XYZ file of C-alpha atoms in Angstrom:
290
model
C -34.500 45.769 -25.844
C -35.870 43.082 -28.125
C -32.476 42.776 -29.782
C -30.775 42.397 -26.391
C -33.317 39.769 -25.318
C -32.822 37.869 -28.586
C -29.042 38.004 -28.190
C -29.349 36.744 -24.608
C -31.620 33.930 -25.698
C -29.205 32.989 -28.478
C -26.278 32.969 -26.001
C -28.209 30.800 -23.554
C -29.145 28.360 -26.313
C -25.539 28.229 -27.467
C -24.348 27.447 -23.918
C -27.031 24.770 -23.571
C -26.021 23.165 -26.873
C -22.350 23.248 -25.881
C -23.136 21.631 -22.525
C -25.239 18.905 -24.126
C -22.512 18.191 -26.685
C -19.936 17.918 -23.911
C -22.246 15.574 -21.954
C -22.705 13.355 -25.018
C -18.935 13.203 -25.521
C -18.410 12.169 -21.913
C -21.043 9.466 -22.212
C -19.479 8.221 -25.446
C -16.019 8.076 -23.840
C -17.488 6.290 -20.823
C -19.200 3.763 -23.077
C -15.982 3.125 -24.996
C -14.002 2.611 -21.774
C -16.679 0.254 -20.429
C -16.684 -1.734 -23.683
C -12.874 -2.029 -23.609
C -12.996 -3.151 -19.977
C -15.608 -5.820 -20.718
C -13.599 -7.003 -23.747
C -10.449 -7.294 -21.629
C -12.345 -9.216 -18.952
C -13.747 -11.668 -21.509
C -10.412 -12.247 -23.219
C -8.707 -12.552 -19.829
C -11.128 -15.238 -18.673
C -10.687 -17.068 -21.966
C -6.902 -17.013 -21.543
C -7.192 -18.301 -17.987
C -9.511 -21.082 -19.106
C -7.173 -22.134 -21.922
C -4.026 -22.156 -19.791
C -5.429 -23.473 -16.511
C -4.280 -27.055 -15.916
C -7.439 -28.099 -14.104
C -9.934 -25.937 -15.950
C -11.004 -22.602 -14.537
C -14.759 -23.017 -14.860
C -14.676 -26.624 -13.631
C -12.769 -25.590 -10.516
C -14.813 -22.481 -9.774
C -17.626 -24.350 -7.907
C -14.985 -25.835 -5.578
C -13.569 -22.474 -4.560
C -14.883 -22.814 -0.989
C -13.733 -26.410 -0.468
C -10.400 -25.401 1.084
C -11.822 -22.817 3.547
C -14.512 -25.325 4.525
C -11.858 -28.000 5.182
C -9.788 -25.613 7.306
C -12.787 -24.519 9.394
C -14.034 -28.083 9.807
C -10.694 -29.460 10.985
C -10.042 -26.465 13.231
C -13.447 -26.960 14.871
C -12.772 -30.651 15.446
C -9.489 -29.732 17.199
C -10.700 -26.565 18.880
C -9.219 -27.697 22.199
C -5.725 -27.455 20.636
C -6.236 -23.880 19.383
C -4.750 -22.074 22.454
C -1.598 -24.223 22.318
C -1.261 -23.588 18.585
C -1.613 -19.842 19.099
C 1.195 -19.905 21.666
C 3.352 -22.046 19.361
C 3.186 -19.580 16.463
C 3.284 -16.383 18.497
C 7.109 -16.038 18.192
C 6.771 -16.263 14.385
C 4.167 -13.496 14.563
C 6.571 -11.323 16.574
C 9.207 -11.890 13.878
C 6.729 -10.746 11.224
C 5.882 -7.603 13.213
C 9.604 -6.879 13.698
C 10.214 -7.214 9.952
C 7.373 -4.769 9.266
C 8.513 -2.303 11.942
C 12.175 -2.189 10.896
C 11.366 -1.987 7.187
C 8.833 0.791 7.823
C 11.343 2.795 9.873
C 14.132 2.424 7.307
C 11.777 3.093 4.397
C 10.312 6.175 6.085
C 13.765 7.670 6.683
C 14.814 7.068 3.068
C 11.445 8.347 1.845
C 11.834 11.512 3.928
C 15.236 12.252 2.409
C 14.066 11.516 -1.139
C 10.932 13.617 -0.706
C 12.854 16.709 0.386
C 15.336 16.247 -2.463
C 12.531 15.956 -5.022
C 10.191 18.750 -3.872
C 10.120 21.941 -5.916
C 11.170 24.946 -3.870
C 12.860 22.809 -1.216
C 15.311 20.611 -3.114
C 18.998 21.158 -2.453
C 19.831 20.397 -6.093
C 16.827 21.526 -8.187
C 18.258 20.154 -11.426
C 18.329 16.652 -9.931
C 14.622 16.644 -9.001
C 13.669 14.483 -12.040
C 16.396 11.981 -11.100
C 15.145 11.551 -7.535
C 11.534 11.302 -8.733
C 12.432 8.557 -11.212
C 14.246 6.732 -8.418
C 11.053 6.748 -6.346
C 9.070 5.591 -9.382
C 11.388 2.602 -9.780
C 11.133 1.777 -6.074
C 7.333 1.797 -6.244
C 7.193 -0.106 -9.513
C 9.141 -3.129 -8.257
C 6.885 -5.433 -6.180
C 8.235 -6.545 -2.811
C 7.954 -10.219 -3.741
C 10.179 -9.771 -6.815
C 12.855 -7.989 -4.791
C 12.596 -10.609 -2.049
C 13.005 -13.490 -4.503
C 16.161 -11.937 -5.941
C 17.586 -11.276 -2.471
C 16.734 -14.796 -1.272
C 18.684 -16.163 -4.239
C 21.661 -13.972 -3.251
C 21.482 -13.936 0.559
C 19.484 -17.069 1.320
C 16.201 -17.348 3.179
C 15.349 -15.480 6.342
C 13.952 -12.142 7.489
C 16.754 -9.947 6.052
C 15.642 -10.245 2.380
C 12.063 -9.479 3.415
C 13.135 -6.436 5.407
C 15.225 -5.017 2.545
C 12.507 -5.679 -0.028
C 9.753 -4.029 2.006
C 11.963 -1.080 3.007
C 12.913 -0.497 -0.647
C 9.282 -0.406 -1.771
C 8.213 1.628 1.282
C 10.825 4.309 0.544
C 9.405 4.855 -2.927
C 5.777 4.879 -1.791
C 6.284 7.146 1.228
C 8.694 9.381 -0.682
C 5.939 10.154 -3.193
C 3.376 10.872 -0.464
C 5.842 12.924 1.607
C 6.794 14.992 -1.432
C 3.162 15.907 -2.133
C 2.738 17.017 1.484
C 5.972 19.042 1.456
C 4.904 20.894 -1.693
C 2.089 22.489 0.337
C 4.379 23.628 3.155
C 4.683 27.341 3.895
C 8.037 28.623 2.583
C 8.185 31.719 4.804
C 9.948 29.902 7.701
C 12.408 28.448 5.208
C 13.123 31.865 3.751
C 13.516 33.332 7.234
C 16.037 30.662 8.206
C 17.923 31.187 4.947
C 18.148 34.927 5.656
C 20.021 34.282 8.911
C 22.490 31.854 7.298
C 20.928 28.452 8.017
C 22.124 25.645 5.759
C 19.803 23.332 3.802
C 19.602 20.681 6.526
C 18.738 23.261 9.173
C 16.069 24.825 6.949
C 14.456 21.447 6.366
C 14.690 20.340 10.003
C 13.445 23.588 11.555
C 11.312 25.123 8.808
C 9.646 22.234 6.981
C 9.566 19.128 9.196
C 7.508 20.752 12.016
C 4.815 21.680 9.471
C 4.544 18.286 7.792
C 5.337 15.954 10.720
C 1.677 15.048 11.539
C 0.943 13.993 7.953
C 4.294 12.225 7.666
C 3.591 10.205 10.807
C 0.069 9.455 9.627
C 1.299 8.061 6.311
C 4.029 6.089 8.093
C 1.509 4.436 10.417
C -0.704 3.574 7.472
C 2.273 2.056 5.683
C 3.137 0.025 8.778
C -0.265 -1.692 8.537
C 0.400 -2.513 4.887
C 3.888 -3.824 5.665
C 2.566 -6.266 8.271
C 0.501 -7.921 5.560
C 3.384 -7.712 3.083
C 5.823 -9.374 5.490
C 3.341 -12.199 6.074
C 2.953 -12.711 2.316
C 6.717 -12.744 1.750
C 6.977 -15.626 4.196
C 5.453 -17.811 1.479
C 8.623 -17.435 -0.591
C 10.950 -18.297 2.291
C 11.457 -14.851 3.795
C 10.707 -15.960 7.346
C 8.020 -14.916 9.781
C 4.559 -16.318 10.215
C 3.986 -16.520 6.469
C 6.654 -19.225 6.250
C 4.886 -21.222 8.965
C 1.560 -20.767 7.177
C 2.998 -22.120 3.947
C 4.333 -25.182 5.750
C 0.993 -25.819 7.451
C -0.912 -25.520 4.177
C 1.574 -27.643 2.248
C 0.994 -30.684 4.476
C -2.750 -30.460 3.750
C -5.305 -32.462 5.699
C -4.253 -33.162 9.251
C -2.462 -29.793 9.624
C -5.308 -27.456 8.749
C -5.867 -26.705 12.429
C -2.375 -25.150 12.478
C -3.225 -23.051 9.425
C -6.415 -21.904 11.164
C -4.441 -20.830 14.253
C -2.092 -18.789 12.054
C -5.040 -17.181 10.261
C -6.511 -16.205 13.637
C -3.217 -14.675 14.781
C -2.852 -12.687 11.561
C -6.432 -11.466 11.700
C -6.192 -10.319 15.322
C -2.835 -8.637 14.710
C -4.041 -6.712 11.658
C -7.208 -5.589 13.445
C -5.207 -4.532 16.515
C -2.660 -2.444 14.629
C -5.349 -1.036 12.352
C -7.246 0.302 15.365
C -4.114 1.627 17.070
C -2.798 3.385 13.971
C -6.236 4.810 13.104
C -6.506 6.230 16.621
C -3.130 7.965 16.469
C -3.595 9.123 12.883
C -6.791 10.887 13.936
C -5.048 12.499 16.885
C -2.087 13.623 14.750
C -4.024 14.989 11.785
C -7.356 16.103 13.267
C -6.529 16.523 16.930
C -9.201 13.938 17.734
C -9.384 12.836 21.358
C -10.693 9.312 21.962
């Protein structure tokens, strides 16, 4: 019995030593990562300071000068705010349309790519790596880069913004859709295959009904993101309310009340669609009743 107790004590001590060694290694790795992060931050700030035309540190105390000017001028012309909101409302509708169309097109492309790149569901299993790399490329290219290239080719307007956002959305949603589809139950698919259903019928009847709530949830979330993206792309000439905001800010003092009206419209729109999409995402995924 003494030998068994000694062996048990030795095993417990060995496990304790192994755990402590593993904890020390984790702490050491964490310290190294933190040190590298701090070093990168310091060198990054030094690079910014060296290359900034006006001096980064000298300009830092004035970071709130522009917001203060916008708020001050908007308050002085508060009586003109309702008229300004009405003036820029059509541009806001254009921005929402860009986001809606690009989200719809991107979701359809993402759905197709996700089913073609999901193990166990893909029509051509050997081409799964190809479709996954395609989605990686779509996600890797920022919308603003794609939009700038398309504006150079097609000219300014909402079309380049729509294509750019749809391209990026397809890659992002395709990745999310694929992860959801990998968890789908394959028994309905196998049952449909046993009665002679083709690949499209198996996907439409066996997979889509299972994953539709999550697909719609991710699509609504992406729609919120695309509203902000379409507004940002307006700064590079892609139309919508972002283009009007750039013009208002470019003129500077005397037009800041217009910029404030656009900020208010954007803020209210994002809050509105955030609440709407959150409500329906909860109902789709959790069955939540408001």
